Amino acid sequence: MTFLEPLSFDIIIIGGGAAGFFTAINAAEMAPEARICILERGKDVLNKVRISGGGRCNVTHAEFLPKELTKNYPRGEKELRGPFHNFMTGDTIEWFEKRGVPLKIEEDGRMFPVSNSSETIIDLFLEESKRLKIEVLLKRAVQGLQQKNELWEIATSQETFTAKKLLVATGSNPKVWSLLQELGHTIVPGVPSLFTFNITDSRIKELPGVATNALVKLKRTKLETFGPLLITHWGMSGPSILKLSAWGARELSDKKNFEIEVNWLPETSSEEVEEELMRLKKENAKQSPHKYAQFNLPKRLWQSLVSASGIEVESRWADLNKQQLEELEQQLTHGIFQVHGKSTFKEEFVTAGGVELKEVNFKTFESKICPNLFLAGEVLNIDAITGGFNFQNAWTGGFLAAKAMTNSAV
Ligand SMILES: Cc1cc2nc3c(=O)[nH]c(=O)nc-3n(C[C@H](O)[C@H](O)[C@H](O)COP(=O)(O)OP(=O)(O)OC[C@H]3O[C@@H](n4cnc5c(N)ncnc54)[C@H](O)[C@@H]3O)c2cc1C
């Protein structure tokens, strides 16, 4: 910073979160002469990184094909394809490893620092910022943005700053979205994504903790997801439900009550289910259907679905009439459940909504509306399912924005 212009910088980054720090550090490395500053409204930075992944920070995901990776983004799938060809998961792993923070892969593909602590990521970001002489100014809530004579004027709760290039990385902050709207951007309204379903139903009431693969459909839409389904004390959770909540975020935003259809046998065709039930009726004639679980279903779930089909414990397979067999098949493959409300998933909420993606150049993450304005992270209308993908969006956008800002700034 020079003595005469204490409040002017080459690059100002608004928001001291994941995307803000990643951009600042990369920009400072790419252009060591550039004066770079992060303006953060809070008393502290990187708060979401601290609590992320249950305090372990799920940094990224072990998926190394750009096209496959984009499939985890209900909003942003098309737009992130190009950026991921330039900076994605493998680059993230290398980036952290090169700076002394190795990552490890868990069975489900999620990647965490080997230390198992988000503090390792925070310490790295803070040390790098210090080493690279990035100014980090706290308690600077940005309240106004305007472009004057090729310079950005940024009004905060304390002072006004100027910058040649501006990156907005304020996450899902409604105040900043309205500032961007005043600059001419369209904002897709924010709605929650990633939630679990509240269901009161005798079929699952006694089964909290039971998990199995299922195909879940949102009735009256084309949305369906496949994956583990976990029965909870309040309803249903697990990857299949979370994915449905993310893809259905907009459809479900104004609905408290809706219907889902659960296929508990997603890997077995209707014909196979029918044939197997007929075989059981014949070959297990003297046995109660309640006694042994079939189709590899968890026993308590099987018993509950058998009861829901009106089959008594005393009944034997041979006693079942056509209607009971059909009802059992229906329960196994087309179970309808009424959802009455949503709950957040382990506090990990993500907001769908933000700056309209058509208004952003995804080679550089620069606004197509305002030159020298860049956007990265959750401020954009991009969000992902749980698994490390939301941070990957922040890293990719931050890296490419840093490259673009430094190529032309200094
Ligand atoms: C509990 C929880 C756990 C999560 N765990 C994971 C995980 O393990 N893996 C994963 O990939 N994703 C996870 N996510 C999602 C992930 O945290 C976000 O997608 C990510 O933090 C977005 O980064 P960002 O930099 O865009 O925004 P943020 O991290 O939200 O940072 C925005 C920053 O801008 C500041 N700011 C806002 N307004 C202003 C203003 N007017 N002036 C100045 N500063 C301002 C904020 O104070 C904040 O510091 C989790 C989310 C939550 C809530």
XYZ file of N, CA and C and ligand atoms in Angstrom, residues 14-19 39-41 48 51-53 58 140-142 169-171 173 176 347-349 377-378 388-391, ligand 1:
146
model
N -14.363 -8.815 -1.890
C -15.355 -8.626 -0.827
C -15.788 -10.001 -0.347
N -15.559 -10.269 0.948
C -15.935 -11.557 1.532
C -14.724 -12.399 1.887
N -14.519 -12.601 3.173
C -13.386 -13.412 3.641
C -13.821 -14.837 3.900
N -14.385 -15.466 2.877
C -14.785 -16.878 2.992
C -13.890 -17.725 2.106
N -14.362 -18.921 1.764
C -13.571 -19.867 0.976
C -13.166 -19.260 -0.374
N -14.145 -18.759 -1.112
C -13.855 -18.236 -2.454
C -12.967 -16.990 -2.371
N -12.051 -7.492 2.097
C -12.927 -6.765 3.020
C -13.950 -7.745 3.582
N -13.957 -7.915 4.880
C -14.858 -8.883 5.517
C -15.747 -8.131 6.518
N -17.044 -8.432 6.453
C -17.951 -7.692 7.344
C -17.856 -8.168 8.797
N -17.426 -20.315 7.779
C -18.093 -21.511 7.251
C -17.087 -22.640 7.046
N -16.716 -24.540 10.373
C -17.764 -25.500 10.784
C -18.045 -26.549 9.705
N -17.378 -26.402 8.549
C -17.726 -27.288 7.417
C -17.344 -28.743 7.708
N -18.093 -29.628 7.069
C -17.802 -31.064 7.170
C -17.707 -31.533 8.615
N -14.770 -30.798 4.335
C -14.798 -31.687 3.166
C -14.383 -30.830 1.962
N -15.639 -4.675 7.969
C -15.873 -3.778 6.826
C -17.042 -4.331 6.018
N -18.255 -4.044 6.466
C -19.435 -4.499 5.714
C -19.592 -3.590 4.501
N -19.561 -4.174 3.338
C -19.684 -3.363 2.116
C -21.137 -2.942 1.941
N -17.305 -12.110 -3.403
C -17.358 -13.513 -2.934
C -18.051 -13.522 -1.577
N -19.266 -12.993 -1.577
C -19.969 -12.798 -0.309
C -20.980 -13.898 -0.020
N -20.899 -15.020 -0.728
C -21.836 -16.109 -0.474
C -23.261 -15.668 -0.769
N -25.424 -13.633 0.452
C -25.796 -12.479 1.265
C -26.797 -11.598 0.509
N -25.801 -7.929 -0.484
C -24.871 -7.781 -1.612
C -25.579 -8.130 -2.926
N -27.058 -29.080 10.057
C -26.760 -27.636 9.976
C -26.167 -27.245 8.630
N -25.956 -28.241 7.738
C -25.266 -27.908 6.487
C -26.272 -27.445 5.448
N -26.621 -26.196 5.511
C -27.588 -25.712 4.549
C -26.828 -25.023 3.419
N -17.925 -18.382 -6.100
C -18.520 -19.046 -4.933
C -20.029 -18.981 -4.963
N -20.597 -18.983 -3.768
C -22.052 -19.115 -3.638
C -22.829 -17.860 -4.014
N -18.459 -32.128 -0.801
C -17.227 -31.379 -1.113
C -17.342 -30.581 -2.401
N -18.495 -30.681 -3.062
C -18.666 -30.039 -4.366
C -18.864 -28.524 -4.246
N -19.465 -28.084 -3.144
C -19.680 -26.639 -3.003
C -18.348 -25.906 -2.852
N -17.433 -26.482 -2.079
C -16.107 -25.862 -1.980
C -15.382 -25.928 -3.320
C -22.543 -26.071 8.351
C -22.051 -26.097 6.938
C -21.146 -27.067 6.563
C -20.685 -27.125 5.237
N -19.768 -28.076 4.913
C -19.310 -28.145 3.648
C -18.291 -29.077 3.304
O -17.774 -29.807 4.138
N -17.897 -29.123 1.993
C -18.419 -28.283 1.038
O -18.000 -28.377 -0.133
N -19.323 -27.343 1.356
C -19.771 -27.250 2.641
N -20.697 -26.293 2.955
C -21.053 -25.282 1.937
C -19.867 -24.259 1.858
O -19.540 -23.848 3.166
C -20.210 -23.029 1.005
O -20.631 -23.456 -0.266
C -18.976 -22.136 0.856
O -18.575 -21.676 2.139
C -19.242 -20.944 -0.048
O -18.100 -20.129 -0.034
P -18.172 -18.572 -0.352
O -16.804 -18.059 -0.183
O -18.871 -18.380 -1.633
O -19.141 -17.980 0.767
P -18.951 -17.907 2.341
O -18.078 -19.001 2.821
O -20.344 -17.815 2.876
O -18.178 -16.552 2.588
C -18.761 -15.293 2.355
C -18.072 -14.271 3.228
O -18.526 -12.964 2.847
C -18.758 -12.193 3.994
N -19.720 -11.121 3.657
C -21.037 -11.233 3.384
N -21.571 -10.035 3.126
C -20.567 -9.122 3.216
C -20.500 -7.713 3.055
N -21.567 -6.976 2.759
N -19.307 -7.104 3.207
C -18.184 -7.831 3.516
N -18.205 -9.165 3.695
C -19.383 -9.806 3.550
C -19.319 -13.214 4.988
O -19.235 -12.744 6.312
C -18.427 -14.409 4.711
O -17.244 -14.386 5.471
C -21.159 -26.201 4.274
C -22.082 -25.213 4.656
C -22.520 -25.149 5.971
C -23.492 -24.070 6.355
